[in-house]
Amino acid sequence: MWLQSAVGLLCVGAIAGVASGLFGIGGGLIMLPIFTILMKMDPHRAAATSLAIVVLPVALPGVITFHRAGQIDWRIVLWVAIGFAVCNVVGSRMNLSLNPQILKRVFAIFLILAAINLFAQSMKKPATAKAPAAAESGKTI
């Protein structure tokens, strides 16, 4: 299968990398469906492989880019990372204890709920912005 060739795997990595940088995701949302559906990988192995791919050296270039742009709140990173690291072990153990079919369904439900939430958020009207030119110049409206 072409997808398991070096070129195919580089393409999967490229797509996941762009999505990670663009949307702030770990890449698993892209890689898990590709691994399980297209590559027929067991969901346990797919999750483990995805997690191994997105460890610090892969995420680091994006973090550096966003840090240089002043877009990272390091206080949030610290506390969320602690919870993430501790509970990632819990999630990994849960993954290994679930039947592969149930694991696929749970992931599908997660994706559907995330999509519904994102769609609902996009339907909200944005708050009206104040006239920036007048505010910057010190003029009042």
Short mmCIF file of C-alpha atoms in Angstrom, two decimals:
data_model
loop_
_atom_site.label_atom_id
_atom_site.label_comp_id
_atom_site.label_asym_id
_atom_site.label_seq_id
_atom_site.Cartn_x
_atom_site.Cartn_y
_atom_site.Cartn_z
CA MET A 1 0.00 0.00 0.00
CA TRP A 2 1.41 3.38 -1.02
CA LEU A 3 0.37 5.04 2.26
CA GLN A 4 2.82 2.89 4.22
CA SER A 5 5.71 3.91 2.00
CA ALA A 6 8.10 6.62 3.15
CA VAL A 7 6.46 9.14 0.81
CA GLY A 8 2.97 8.27 2.02
CA LEU A 9 4.01 8.51 5.66
CA LEU A 10 5.74 11.84 5.01
CA CYS A 11 2.46 13.09 3.51
CA VAL A 12 0.55 12.00 6.64
CA GLY A 13 3.13 13.82 8.76
CA ALA A 14 2.90 16.92 6.57
CA ILE A 15 -0.89 17.05 6.82
CA ALA A 16 -0.80 16.48 10.60
CA GLY A 17 1.94 19.10 10.98
CA VAL A 18 0.02 21.76 9.08
CA ALA A 19 -3.16 20.97 11.03
CA SER A 20 -1.23 21.06 14.30
CA GLY A 21 0.25 24.47 13.60
CA LEU A 22 -2.93 25.85 12.07
CA PHE A 23 -5.44 24.59 14.64
CA GLY A 24 -3.28 23.91 17.70
CA ILE A 25 -4.04 20.20 17.70
CA GLY A 26 -1.61 17.45 18.54
CA GLY A 27 -1.98 15.81 15.16
CA GLY A 28 -3.91 12.84 16.49
CA LEU A 29 -7.15 14.11 14.99
CA ILE A 30 -5.51 13.66 11.61
CA MET A 31 -3.33 10.65 12.24
CA LEU A 32 -5.77 8.39 14.10
CA PRO A 33 -8.34 8.22 11.29
CA ILE A 34 -5.59 7.71 8.71
CA PHE A 35 -3.92 5.00 10.78
CA THR A 36 -7.13 3.13 11.63
CA ILE A 37 -9.16 3.57 8.43
CA LEU A 38 -6.64 3.82 5.61
CA MET A 39 -3.80 1.82 7.11
CA LYS A 40 -6.06 -0.68 8.93
CA MET A 41 -4.06 -0.22 12.14
CA ASP A 42 -5.48 -1.44 15.45
CA PRO A 43 -6.84 1.59 17.39
CA HIS A 44 -4.59 0.86 20.38
CA ARG A 45 -1.49 0.87 18.17
CA ALA A 46 -2.75 3.94 16.28
CA ALA A 47 -3.17 5.97 19.48
CA ALA A 48 0.19 4.85 20.83
CA THR A 49 1.95 5.57 17.53
CA SER A 50 0.33 9.00 17.24
CA LEU A 51 1.33 9.90 20.78
CA ALA A 52 4.91 8.80 20.11
CA ILE A 53 5.00 11.01 17.01
CA VAL A 54 3.84 14.20 18.73
CA VAL A 55 6.22 14.18 21.68
CA LEU A 56 8.21 17.33 22.39
CA PRO A 57 10.73 17.28 19.48
CA VAL A 58 7.91 17.36 16.92
CA ALA A 59 5.84 20.01 18.67
CA LEU A 60 8.83 22.16 19.61
CA PRO A 61 9.21 24.07 16.29
CA GLY A 62 5.58 25.22 16.45
CA VAL A 63 5.95 26.20 20.11
CA ILE A 64 9.04 28.26 19.30
CA THR A 65 7.22 30.00 16.44
CA PHE A 66 4.21 30.88 18.60
CA HIS A 67 6.43 31.90 21.55
CA ARG A 68 8.39 34.31 19.36
CA ALA A 69 5.08 35.85 18.26
CA GLY A 70 4.08 36.28 21.92
CA GLN A 71 1.08 34.01 21.57
CA ILE A 72 1.68 31.54 24.41
CA ASP A 73 0.39 32.08 27.95
CA TRP A 74 3.02 30.12 29.88
CA ARG A 75 1.04 30.20 33.14
CA ILE A 76 -1.72 28.24 31.43
CA VAL A 77 0.82 25.94 29.80
CA LEU A 78 2.34 25.06 33.19
CA TRP A 79 -0.88 24.07 34.93
CA VAL A 80 -2.52 22.37 31.96
CA ALA A 81 0.70 20.46 31.19
CA ILE A 82 0.79 19.07 34.73
CA GLY A 83 -2.81 17.86 34.46
CA PHE A 84 -2.18 16.60 30.94
CA ALA A 85 0.92 14.61 31.90
CA VAL A 86 -0.73 12.97 34.90
CA CYS A 87 -4.02 12.18 33.19
CA ASN A 88 -2.39 11.07 29.95
CA VAL A 89 -1.31 7.96 31.84
CA VAL A 90 -4.95 7.43 32.89
CA GLY A 91 -6.13 7.88 29.29
CA SER A 92 -3.46 5.52 27.97
CA ARG A 93 -4.52 2.83 30.42
CA MET A 94 -8.19 3.38 29.54
CA ASN A 95 -7.28 3.04 25.86
CA LEU A 96 -5.58 -0.29 26.44
CA SER A 97 -8.51 -1.63 28.45
CA LEU A 98 -11.17 -0.85 25.83
CA ASN A 99 -12.30 -3.13 23.04
CA PRO A 100 -11.00 -1.73 19.69
CA GLN A 101 -14.54 -1.28 18.31
CA ILE A 102 -15.64 0.64 21.42
CA LEU A 103 -12.50 2.76 21.20
CA LYS A 104 -13.33 3.68 17.59
CA ARG A 105 -16.88 4.62 18.59
CA VAL A 106 -15.73 6.73 21.53
CA PHE A 107 -13.29 8.59 19.26
CA ALA A 108 -16.02 9.10 16.62
CA ILE A 109 -18.39 10.52 19.25
CA PHE A 110 -15.62 12.84 20.47
CA LEU A 111 -15.04 14.11 16.92
CA ILE A 112 -18.77 14.62 16.32
CA LEU A 113 -19.20 16.57 19.57
CA ALA A 114 -16.13 18.67 18.80
CA ALA A 115 -17.46 19.41 15.31
CA ILE A 116 -20.91 20.36 16.63
CA ASN A 117 -19.35 22.66 19.22
CA LEU A 118 -17.09 24.30 16.66
CA PHE A 119 -19.99 24.79 14.25
CA ALA A 120 -22.19 26.28 16.99
CA GLN A 121 -19.40 28.67 17.98
CA SER A 122 -18.99 29.78 14.37
CA MET A 123 -22.71 30.62 14.14
CA LYS A 124 -22.56 33.13 16.99
CA LYS A 125 -22.48 36.74 15.94
CA PRO A 126 -19.13 38.38 16.76
CA ALA A 127 -19.12 41.20 19.27
CA THR A 128 -19.19 44.57 17.57
CA ALA A 129 -15.76 46.13 17.54
CA LYS A 130 -15.19 49.74 18.49
CA ALA A 131 -13.70 51.99 15.85
CA PRO A 132 -9.96 51.32 16.30
CA ALA A 133 -8.83 54.36 14.31
CA ALA A 134 -10.71 56.77 16.57
CA ALA A 135 -9.55 54.99 19.72
CA GLU A 136 -5.90 55.06 18.63
CA SER A 137 -5.95 58.72 17.72
CA GLY A 138 -7.57 59.74 20.99
CA LYS A 139 -10.71 61.01 19.26
CA THR A 140 -14.09 60.26 20.73
CA ILE A 141 -17.04 59.25 18.68
#
